PDB file of C-alpha atoms in Angstrom:
ATOM      1  CA  MET A   1       0.185  -0.074  -0.190  1.00  0.00           C
ATOM      2  CA  ARG A   2       2.839   2.014   1.028  1.00  0.00           C
ATOM      3  CA  ALA A   3       4.527   1.905  -2.681  1.00  0.00           C
ATOM      4  CA  ALA A   4       1.070   2.002  -4.344  1.00  0.00           C
ATOM      5  CA  LEU A   5       0.762   5.681  -3.086  1.00  0.00           C
ATOM      6  CA  LEU A   6       3.983   6.798  -3.554  1.00  0.00           C
ATOM      7  CA  ARG A   7       3.730   5.834  -7.047  1.00  0.00           C
ATOM      8  CA  LEU A   8      -0.020   7.659  -6.764  1.00  0.00           C
ATOM      9  CA  ARG A   9       1.441  10.974  -6.151  1.00  0.00           C
ATOM     10  CA  ARG A  10       4.398  10.102  -8.450  1.00  0.00           C
ATOM     11  CA  THR A  11       1.842   8.917 -11.953  1.00  0.00           C
ATOM     12  CA  THR A  12      -0.388  11.755 -11.173  1.00  0.00           C
ATOM     13  CA  GLY A  13       0.932  14.636  -9.647  1.00  0.00           C
ATOM     14  CA  LEU A  14      -1.738  14.537  -6.897  1.00  0.00           C
ATOM     15  CA  PRO A  15       0.641  16.212  -3.543  1.00  0.00           C
ATOM     16  CA  VAL A  16      -2.186  14.006  -1.166  1.00  0.00           C
ATOM     17  CA  ALA A  17      -2.708   9.850  -1.336  1.00  0.00           C
ATOM     18  CA  PHE A  18      -3.924   7.713   1.009  1.00  0.00           C
ATOM     19  CA  GLY A  19      -5.672   4.623   1.428  1.00  0.00           C
ATOM     20  CA  GLY A  20      -6.502   1.546   3.682  1.00  0.00           C
ATOM     21  CA  LEU A  21      -7.058  -2.414   3.184  1.00  0.00           C
ATOM     22  CA  LEU A  22     -10.491  -4.111   4.784  1.00  0.00           C
ATOM     23  CA  THR A  23     -10.498  -4.766   7.693  1.00  0.00           C
ATOM     24  CA  ASP A  24     -14.342  -5.689   7.913  1.00  0.00           C
ATOM     25  CA  GLY A  25     -15.857  -7.993   5.133  1.00  0.00           C
ATOM     26  CA  ARG A  26     -18.910  -8.618   6.074  1.00  0.00           C
ATOM     27  CA  ARG A  27     -19.854  -5.230   6.888  1.00  0.00           C
ATOM     28  CA  GLN A  28     -17.398  -4.182   4.378  1.00  0.00           C
ATOM     29  CA  GLN A  29     -15.391  -1.508   6.081  1.00  0.00           C
ATOM     30  CA  LEU A  30     -11.934  -0.510   5.922  1.00  0.00           C
ATOM     31  CA  ARG A  31      -9.846   1.378   7.814  1.00  0.00           C
ATOM     32  CA  ILE A  32      -7.334   4.321   6.494  1.00  0.00           C
ATOM     33  CA  GLY A  33      -4.084   3.165   7.461  1.00  0.00           C
ATOM     34  CA  GLU A  34      -1.381   4.958   5.076  1.00  0.00           C
ATOM     35  CA  LEU A  35      -0.639   8.905   4.653  1.00  0.00           C
ATOM     36  CA  ASN A  36       1.240  10.211   2.215  1.00  0.00           C
ATOM     37  CA  GLY A  37       1.773  14.157   1.572  1.00  0.00           C
ATOM     38  CA  THR A  38      -1.363  15.068   4.153  1.00  0.00           C
ATOM     39  CA  ALA A  39      -0.429  18.008   7.006  1.00  0.00           C
ATOM     40  CA  THR A  40      -2.640  16.266   9.419  1.00  0.00           C
ATOM     41  CA  GLY A  41      -3.273  13.249  11.283  1.00  0.00           C
ATOM     42  CA  ALA A  42      -7.140  13.910  10.794  1.00  0.00           C
ATOM     43  CA  LEU A  43      -7.592  10.518   8.301  1.00  0.00           C
ATOM     44  CA  ARG A  44      -5.501   7.815   9.783  1.00  0.00           C
ATOM     45  CA  GLY A  45      -7.938   5.594  11.472  1.00  0.00           C
ATOM     46  CA  LEU A  46     -10.929   6.612   9.585  1.00  0.00           C
ATOM     47  CA  ALA A  47     -13.847   3.657   9.164  1.00  0.00           C
ATOM     48  CA  ILE A  48     -14.437   3.749   5.262  1.00  0.00           C
ATOM     49  CA  CYS A  49     -17.933   1.977   5.165  1.00  0.00           C
ATOM     50  CA  ALA A  50     -19.347   0.754   1.958  1.00  0.00           C
ATOM     51  CA  GLY A  51     -21.685   3.089   0.851  1.00  0.00           C
ATOM     52  CA  ASN A  52     -20.784   6.154   2.739  1.00  0.00           C
ATOM     53  CA  GLY A  53     -18.353   9.003   1.284  1.00  0.00           C
ATOM     54  CA  LEU A  54     -16.537   9.027  -2.169  1.00  0.00           C
ATOM     55  CA  GLY A  55     -14.280   5.829  -1.080  1.00  0.00           C
ATOM     56  CA  GLY A  56     -18.036   4.085   0.008  1.00  0.00           C
ATOM     57  CA  LYS A  57     -19.626   4.845  -3.076  1.00  0.00           C
ATOM     58  CA  SER A  58     -16.370   3.707  -4.718  1.00  0.00           C
ATOM     59  CA  MET A  59     -16.812   0.493  -2.862  1.00  0.00           C
ATOM     60  CA  ALA A  60     -20.293  -0.614  -3.577  1.00  0.00           C
ATOM     61  CA  LEU A  61     -19.594   0.016  -6.868  1.00  0.00           C
ATOM     62  CA  SER A  62     -16.820  -1.404  -7.968  1.00  0.00           C
ATOM     63  CA  ARG A  63     -15.067   1.475  -9.697  1.00  0.00           C
ATOM     64  CA  PRO A  64     -13.025   4.380  -9.719  1.00  0.00           C
ATOM     65  CA  CYS A  65     -15.556   7.945  -8.581  1.00  0.00           C
ATOM     66  CA  ALA A  66     -13.838  11.145  -8.251  1.00  0.00           C
ATOM     67  CA  VAL A  67     -15.589  14.598  -6.710  1.00  0.00           C
ATOM     68  CA  THR A  68     -14.108  18.132  -8.158  1.00  0.00           C
ATOM     69  CA  ASP A  69     -15.073  19.806  -4.720  1.00  0.00           C
ATOM     70  CA  TYR A  70     -15.204  17.496  -2.351  1.00  0.00           C
ATOM     71  CA  PRO A  71     -17.603  19.446   0.516  1.00  0.00           C
ATOM     72  CA  ALA A  72     -20.153  20.542  -2.400  1.00  0.00           C
ATOM     73  CA  ALA A  73     -20.388  17.066  -4.059  1.00  0.00           C
ATOM     74  CA  ARG A  74     -23.835  16.276  -4.287  1.00  0.00           C
ATOM     75  CA  HIS A  75     -23.624  13.073  -5.414  1.00  0.00           C
ATOM     76  CA  ILE A  76     -22.261  11.276  -2.152  1.00  0.00           C
ATOM     77  CA  SER A  77     -22.911  11.443   1.833  1.00  0.00           C
ATOM     78  CA  HIS A  78     -21.129  13.646   3.535  1.00  0.00           C
ATOM     79  CA  GLU A  79     -20.231  11.653   6.933  1.00  0.00           C
ATOM     80  CA  TYR A  80     -16.874  12.406   6.612  1.00  0.00           C
ATOM     81  CA  ASP A  81     -16.835  16.131   6.257  1.00  0.00           C
ATOM     82  CA  ALA A  82     -15.004  17.042   8.941  1.00  0.00           C
ATOM     83  CA  ALA A  83     -11.909  14.855   9.109  1.00  0.00           C
ATOM     84  CA  VAL A  84     -11.613  15.786   4.676  1.00  0.00           C
ATOM     85  CA  ALA A  85     -11.638  19.579   5.676  1.00  0.00           C
ATOM     86  CA  SER A  86      -9.447  18.765   8.431  1.00  0.00           C
ATOM     87  CA  GLU A  87      -6.511  18.334   5.907  1.00  0.00           C
ATOM     88  CA  GLY A  88      -7.987  20.847   3.730  1.00  0.00           C
ATOM     89  CA  LEU A  89      -9.197  18.919   0.405  1.00  0.00           C
ATOM     90  CA  ARG A  90     -11.542  19.686  -2.585  1.00  0.00           C
ATOM     91  CA  SER A  91     -10.703  17.692  -5.446  1.00  0.00           C
ATOM     92  CA  VAL A  92     -10.125  13.572  -4.767  1.00  0.00           C
ATOM     93  CA  VAL A  93     -10.607  10.413  -6.516  1.00  0.00           C
ATOM     94  CA  ALA A  94     -11.037   7.042  -4.652  1.00  0.00           C
ATOM     95  CA  VAL A  95      -9.962   3.581  -6.528  1.00  0.00           C
ATOM     96  CA  PRO A  96     -11.239   0.562  -5.229  1.00  0.00           C
ATOM     97  CA  VAL A  97      -9.260  -2.370  -4.839  1.00  0.00           C
ATOM     98  CA  VAL A  98     -10.306  -5.773  -6.636  1.00  0.00           C
ATOM     99  CA  VAL A  99      -8.828  -9.000  -6.005  1.00  0.00           C
ATOM    100  CA  HIS A 100     -11.264 -12.203  -7.569  1.00  0.00           C
ATOM    101  CA  ARG A 101     -14.737  -9.588  -7.722  1.00  0.00           C
ATOM    102  CA  ARG A 102     -13.738  -8.113  -3.692  1.00  0.00           C
ATOM    103  CA  VAL A 103     -13.277  -5.270  -2.930  1.00  0.00           C
ATOM    104  CA  ARG A 104     -10.081  -5.594  -0.638  1.00  0.00           C
ATOM    105  CA  GLY A 105      -8.873  -2.302  -0.177  1.00  0.00           C
ATOM    106  CA  LEU A 106      -9.089   2.357  -1.731  1.00  0.00           C
ATOM    107  CA  LEU A 107      -6.411   4.373  -2.255  1.00  0.00           C
ATOM    108  CA  TYR A 108      -7.266   8.047  -2.667  1.00  0.00           C
ATOM    109  CA  GLY A 109      -5.483  10.644  -4.547  1.00  0.00           C
ATOM    110  CA  ALA A 110      -6.315  14.540  -3.779  1.00  0.00           C
ATOM    111  CA  LEU A 111      -5.672  17.959  -4.125  1.00  0.00           C
ATOM    112  CA  ARG A 112      -6.120  21.137  -2.180  1.00  0.00           C
ATOM    113  CA  ARG A 113      -7.676  23.211  -5.033  1.00  0.00           C
ATOM    114  CA  PRO A 114     -11.484  22.617  -6.602  1.00  0.00           C
ATOM    115  CA  LEU A 115     -10.185  20.870 -10.333  1.00  0.00           C
ATOM    116  CA  VAL A 116     -11.474  18.449 -12.701  1.00  0.00           C
ATOM    117  CA  LEU A 117      -9.209  15.053 -12.582  1.00  0.00           C
ATOM    118  CA  GLY A 118      -8.790  14.654 -15.945  1.00  0.00           C
ATOM    119  CA  ASP A 119      -8.653  10.770 -17.746  1.00  0.00           C
ATOM    120  CA  ARG A 120      -5.103  10.571 -17.421  1.00  0.00           C
ATOM    121  CA  VAL A 121      -4.987  11.170 -13.536  1.00  0.00           C
ATOM    122  CA  LEU A 122      -7.815   8.467 -13.397  1.00  0.00           C
ATOM    123  CA  ASP A 123      -5.691   5.708 -15.007  1.00  0.00           C
ATOM    124  CA  ALA A 124      -2.814   6.601 -13.393  1.00  0.00           C
ATOM    125  CA  ALA A 125      -4.742   6.083 -10.293  1.00  0.00           C
ATOM    126  CA  VAL A 126      -6.282   2.897 -11.321  1.00  0.00           C
ATOM    127  CA  ALA A 127      -2.348   1.572 -12.795  1.00  0.00           C
ATOM    128  CA  ALA A 128      -1.227   1.914  -8.807  1.00  0.00           C
ATOM    129  CA  ALA A 129      -4.603  -0.131  -7.567  1.00  0.00           C
ATOM    130  CA  ARG A 130      -3.697  -2.553  -9.874  1.00  0.00           C
ATOM    131  CA  ASP A 131      -0.238  -2.888  -7.905  1.00  0.00           C
ATOM    132  CA  VAL A 132      -2.276  -3.683  -4.998  1.00  0.00           C
ATOM    133  CA  GLU A 133      -4.215  -6.295  -5.686  1.00  0.00           C
ATOM    134  CA  GLN A 134      -1.514  -8.027  -7.622  1.00  0.00           C
ATOM    135  CA  ALA A 135      -0.158  -8.097  -4.020  1.00  0.00           C
ATOM    136  CA  LEU A 136      -2.879  -8.969  -2.243  1.00  0.00           C
ATOM    137  CA  ALA A 137      -3.366 -11.911  -4.517  1.00  0.00           C
ATOM    138  CA  VAL A 138       0.472 -12.805  -4.792  1.00  0.00           C
ATOM    139  CA  ARG A 139      -0.074 -12.816  -0.811  1.00  0.00           C
ATOM    140  CA  ASP A 140      -3.237 -15.602  -0.893  1.00  0.00           C
ATOM    141  CA  GLU A 141      -1.846 -17.564  -2.843  1.00  0.00           C
ATOM    142  CA  MET A 142       1.698 -17.828  -0.190  1.00  0.00           C
ATOM    143  CA  GLN A 143      -0.877 -18.624   2.541  1.00  0.00           C
ATOM    144  CA  GLN A 144      -3.471 -21.252   0.975  1.00  0.00           C
ATOM    145  CA  LEU A 145       0.135 -22.857   0.015  1.00  0.00           C
ATOM    146  CA  LEU A 146       1.510 -22.537   3.405  1.00  0.00           C
ATOM    147  CA  ALA A 147      -1.230 -23.447   5.270  1.00  0.00           C
ATOM    148  CA  ARG A 148      -0.896 -26.740   2.755  1.00  0.00           C
ATOM    149  CA  ALA A 149       2.269 -27.402   3.502  1.00  0.00           C
ATOM    150  CA  ARG A 150       3.144 -28.759   7.406  1.00  0.00           C
ATOM    151  CA  PRO A 151       6.468 -30.075   7.409  1.00  0.00           C
ATOM    152  CA  PRO A 152       7.034 -33.300   9.812  1.00  0.00           C
ATOM    153  CA  ALA A 153       9.361 -33.307  12.540  1.00  0.00           C
ATOM    154  CA  THR A 154      11.209 -36.014  10.434  1.00  0.00           C
ATOM    155  CA  ASP A 155      10.495 -37.413   6.450  1.00  0.00           C
ATOM    156  CA  ASP A 156       9.884 -41.307   8.191  1.00  0.00           C
ATOM    157  CA  ALA A 157       6.536 -38.959   9.926  1.00  0.00           C
ATOM    158  CA  VAL A 158       4.547 -39.453   6.759  1.00  0.00           C
ATOM    159  CA  GLY A 159       3.954 -42.263   3.855  1.00  0.00           C
ATOM    160  CA  PRO A 160       4.407 -41.083   0.094  1.00  0.00           C
ATOM    161  CA  ARG A 161       1.399 -39.000  -0.641  1.00  0.00           C
ATOM    162  CA  ASP A 162       1.929 -37.010   2.589  1.00  0.00           C
ATOM    163  CA  ARG A 163       5.593 -36.335   0.990  1.00  0.00           C
ATOM    164  CA  GLU A 164       4.597 -36.042  -2.030  1.00  0.00           C
ATOM    165  CA  THR A 165       2.310 -32.871  -1.488  1.00  0.00           C
ATOM    166  CA  VAL A 166       5.322 -31.640   0.818  1.00  0.00           C
ATOM    167  CA  ARG A 167       7.432 -31.643  -2.225  1.00  0.00           C
ATOM    168  CA  GLU A 168       4.615 -29.970  -4.963  1.00  0.00           C
ATOM    169  CA  VAL A 169       3.618 -27.343  -2.825  1.00  0.00           C
ATOM    170  CA  HIS A 170       7.486 -26.969  -2.016  1.00  0.00           C
ATOM    171  CA  GLY A 171       8.508 -26.720  -5.984  1.00  0.00           C
ATOM    172  CA  GLU A 172       4.995 -24.117  -5.757  1.00  0.00           C
ATOM    173  CA  LEU A 173       6.103 -21.693  -2.923  1.00  0.00           C
ATOM    174  CA  ARG A 174      10.081 -21.666  -4.803  1.00  0.00           C
ATOM    175  CA  ALA A 175       7.580 -20.447  -7.976  1.00  0.00           C
ATOM    176  CA  LEU A 176       6.431 -17.867  -6.214  1.00  0.00           C
ATOM    177  CA  ALA A 177       8.678 -16.201  -4.228  1.00  0.00           C
ATOM    178  CA  PRO A 178      10.405 -14.104  -7.421  1.00  0.00           C
ATOM    179  CA  ARG A 179       7.036 -12.797  -8.056  1.00  0.00           C
ATOM    180  CA  ILE A 180       6.700 -11.560  -4.274  1.00  0.00           C
ATOM    181  CA  THR A 181       8.226  -7.398  -4.149  1.00  0.00           C
ATOM    182  CA  ASP A 182       8.165  -7.363  -0.377  1.00  0.00           C
ATOM    183  CA  ARG A 183      11.352  -8.567   0.847  1.00  0.00           C
ATOM    184  CA  VAL A 184      10.265  -9.210   4.223  1.00  0.00           C
ATOM    185  CA  LEU A 185       8.044 -11.222   3.262  1.00  0.00           C
ATOM    186  CA  ARG A 186       9.719 -12.754   0.757  1.00  0.00           C
ATOM    187  CA  GLU A 187      12.011 -13.767   2.701  1.00  0.00           C
ATOM    188  CA  GLU A 188       9.324 -15.571   4.944  1.00  0.00           C
ATOM    189  CA  LEU A 189       8.281 -17.552   2.661  1.00  0.00           C
ATOM    190  CA  LEU A 190      11.896 -18.696   1.613  1.00  0.00           C
ATOM    191  CA  ALA A 191      12.597 -19.675   4.979  1.00  0.00           C
ATOM    192  CA  VAL A 192       9.366 -21.972   5.040  1.00  0.00           C
ATOM    193  CA  CYS A 193      10.656 -23.413   1.799  1.00  0.00           C
ATOM    194  CA  ALA A 194      13.768 -24.498   3.892  1.00  0.00           C
ATOM    195  CA  ARG A 195      12.058 -25.733   6.697  1.00  0.00           C
ATOM    196  CA  LEU A 196      10.486 -28.314   4.385  1.00  0.00           C
ATOM    197  CA  VAL A 197      13.578 -29.879   3.518  1.00  0.00           C
ATOM    198  CA  PRO A 198      15.165 -32.146   5.343  1.00  0.00           C
ATOM    199  CA  GLY A 199      18.359 -32.330   5.098  1.00  0.00           C
ATOM    200  CA  PRO A 200      20.933 -34.873   3.745  1.00  0.00           C
ATOM    201  CA  THR A 201      19.453 -38.603   3.441  1.00  0.00           C
ATOM    202  CA  ALA A 202      22.436 -40.062   2.120  1.00  0.00           C
ATOM    203  CA  PRO A 203      25.792 -40.852   4.158  1.00  0.00           C
ATOM    204  CA  GLY A 204      28.531 -38.326   3.886  1.00  0.00           C
ATOM    205  CA  SER A 205      26.100 -35.940   2.094  1.00  0.00           C
ATOM    206  CA  ALA A 206      26.382 -32.267   2.955  1.00  0.00           C
ATOM    207  CA  THR A 207      24.196 -29.251   1.503  1.00  0.00           C
ATOM    208  CA  GLY A 208      27.778 -27.725   1.726  1.00  0.00           C
ATOM    209  CA  GLU A 209      29.519 -29.758  -0.907  1.00  0.00           C
ATOM    210  CA  VAL A 210      27.194 -28.833  -3.651  1.00  0.00           C
ATOM    211  CA  SER A 211      25.802 -24.943  -3.744  1.00  0.00           C
ATOM    212  CA  LEU A 212      23.381 -24.271  -6.767  1.00  0.00           C
ATOM    213  CA  THR A 213      21.254 -20.403  -7.259  1.00  0.00           C
ATOM    214  CA  PRO A 214      18.293 -19.968  -6.372  1.00  0.00           C
ATOM    215  CA  ARG A 215      17.277 -20.558  -9.792  1.00  0.00           C
ATOM    216  CA  GLU A 216      19.068 -23.781 -10.082  1.00  0.00           C
ATOM    217  CA  LEU A 217      16.855 -25.105  -7.146  1.00  0.00           C
ATOM    218  CA  ASP A 218      13.414 -23.395  -8.377  1.00  0.00           C
ATOM    219  CA  VAL A 219      14.362 -24.929 -11.821  1.00  0.00           C
ATOM    220  CA  LEU A 220      14.738 -27.891 -10.290  1.00  0.00           C
ATOM    221  CA  GLY A 221      12.146 -28.042  -7.617  1.00  0.00           C
ATOM    222  CA  CYS A 222       9.633 -27.702 -11.682  1.00  0.00           C
ATOM    223  CA  VAL A 223      11.648 -30.637 -12.529  1.00  0.00           C
ATOM    224  CA  ALA A 224      10.797 -32.664  -9.347  1.00  0.00           C
ATOM    225  CA  SER A 225       7.008 -32.073  -9.679  1.00  0.00           C
ATOM    226  CA  GLY A 226       7.320 -33.873 -13.343  1.00  0.00           C
ATOM    227  CA  ALA A 227       7.511 -30.429 -15.154  1.00  0.00           C
ATOM    228  CA  THR A 228       8.332 -30.103 -18.538  1.00  0.00           C
ATOM    229  CA  ASN A 229      11.279 -27.251 -19.542  1.00  0.00           C
ATOM    230  CA  ALA A 230       8.266 -25.247 -21.238  1.00  0.00           C
ATOM    231  CA  ALA A 231       5.743 -25.527 -18.027  1.00  0.00           C
ATOM    232  CA  ALA A 232       8.844 -24.725 -16.089  1.00  0.00           C
ATOM    233  CA  ALA A 233       9.181 -21.677 -17.648  1.00  0.00           C
ATOM    234  CA  GLY A 234       5.746 -20.682 -17.580  1.00  0.00           C
ATOM    235  CA  ARG A 235       5.707 -21.039 -13.748  1.00  0.00           C
ATOM    236  CA  LEU A 236       8.764 -19.245 -13.272  1.00  0.00           C
ATOM    237  CA  GLY A 237       8.559 -16.426 -15.889  1.00  0.00           C
ATOM    238  CA  LEU A 238      11.173 -17.829 -17.636  1.00  0.00           C
ATOM    239  CA  ARG A 239      12.006 -18.865 -21.222  1.00  0.00           C
ATOM    240  CA  PRO A 240      12.832 -22.486 -22.169  1.00  0.00           C
ATOM    241  CA  GLU A 241      15.874 -22.017 -23.243  1.00  0.00           C
ATOM    242  CA  THR A 242      16.696 -19.904 -19.837  1.00  0.00           C
ATOM    243  CA  VAL A 243      15.253 -23.008 -17.781  1.00  0.00           C
ATOM    244  CA  LYS A 244      17.113 -25.555 -19.933  1.00  0.00           C
ATOM    245  CA  ALA A 245      20.719 -24.007 -19.278  1.00  0.00           C
ATOM    246  CA  TYR A 246      19.823 -23.125 -15.175  1.00  0.00           C
ATOM    247  CA  LEU A 247      19.284 -27.321 -15.620  1.00  0.00           C
ATOM    248  CA  ARG A 248      22.756 -27.855 -17.258  1.00  0.00           C
ATOM    249  CA  SER A 249      24.419 -25.681 -14.908  1.00  0.00           C
ATOM    250  CA  ALA A 250      22.249 -28.093 -12.113  1.00  0.00           C
ATOM    251  CA  MET A 251      23.003 -31.184 -13.304  1.00  0.00           C
ATOM    252  CA  ARG A 252      26.613 -30.797 -13.807  1.00  0.00           C
ATOM    253  CA  LYS A 253      27.076 -29.090 -10.202  1.00  0.00           C
ATOM    254  CA  LEU A 254      25.071 -32.564  -9.365  1.00  0.00           C
ATOM    255  CA  GLY A 255      27.189 -35.107 -10.952  1.00  0.00           C
ATOM    256  CA  ALA A 256      24.226 -36.109 -12.947  1.00  0.00           C
ATOM    257  CA  ARG A 257      22.854 -37.006 -16.648  1.00  0.00           C
ATOM    258  CA  THR A 258      19.808 -37.230 -16.362  1.00  0.00           C
ATOM    259  CA  ARG A 259      16.737 -35.110 -14.849  1.00  0.00           C
ATOM    260  CA  LEU A 260      15.991 -37.693 -12.815  1.00  0.00           C
ATOM    261  CA  GLU A 261      19.673 -38.101 -11.657  1.00  0.00           C
ATOM    262  CA  ALA A 262      19.566 -34.885 -10.885  1.00  0.00           C
ATOM    263  CA  VAL A 263      16.702 -34.323  -8.631  1.00  0.00           C
ATOM    264  CA  VAL A 264      17.486 -37.235  -6.664  1.00  0.00           C
ATOM    265  CA  ALA A 265      20.899 -35.877  -6.040  1.00  0.00           C
ATOM    266  CA  ALA A 266      19.559 -32.153  -5.005  1.00  0.00           C
ATOM    267  CA  ARG A 267      17.226 -34.717  -2.796  1.00  0.00           C
ATOM    268  CA  ARG A 268      19.861 -36.207  -0.963  1.00  0.00           C
ATOM    269  CA  ALA A 269      21.928 -33.505  -0.527  1.00  0.00           C
ATOM    270  CA  GLY A 270      18.902 -32.057   1.446  1.00  0.00           C
ATOM    271  CA  LEU A 271      18.166 -29.510  -1.659  1.00  0.00           C
ATOM    272  CA  LEU A 272      15.016 -30.040  -2.263  1.00  0.00           C
ATOM    273  CA  PRO A 273      12.249 -32.142  -0.356  1.00  0.00           C
TER     274      PRO A 273
END
């Protein structure tokens, strides 16, 4: 949300931006949690309900809404006039953040003068909201995968079907990680991936003996799930030729002659679950 507000100000030229994420899905209510360019704290923590004010109208309609002069606008309700007046806002645009057809948040951009906000401004505000939508969609996917990943205390504690589920989730999490722009969230995900790897299984094996790059591990994880080079490329956002190059490099480091040998060697070295 913070990065999206910075982008909104930079691309629209609007001096004020603020927004928040849904806190109560049943009541369609969100709180303004991020402010950028504001002069006061009047908007922070403001609870926006669907149908109320400009933002509430945007939530109810699931589309951008704008007013040229907020205090005088006739097509919105005015529950939030006091906070808006404290900040001195006049022209305001509100854009919903919609993920899987559900409103998950709102982004606002505003001027302290009553000017018409043109299509360029509206398009840029919508693009900023799309950034948040993509981030939330990735976070949702990550949480669903984490819910499936219940690493056992030892690899012997689960049957073949459970072990394959862990391997499948590990590969999907590794493929998801590069799409996450939030560094903290990405590191958290990779830490979970590491927990799914039980460690060396062959006598004398040690992870320090073989060092694979993150992308080589990503490719091997896809190969381990049965993906072709083309399928792995689609999952990882790479070209098939690039996937092939990473696979060749991993095979060379593992001393493997085939894809299957590479996967087996990586598992024995504790690099894959």
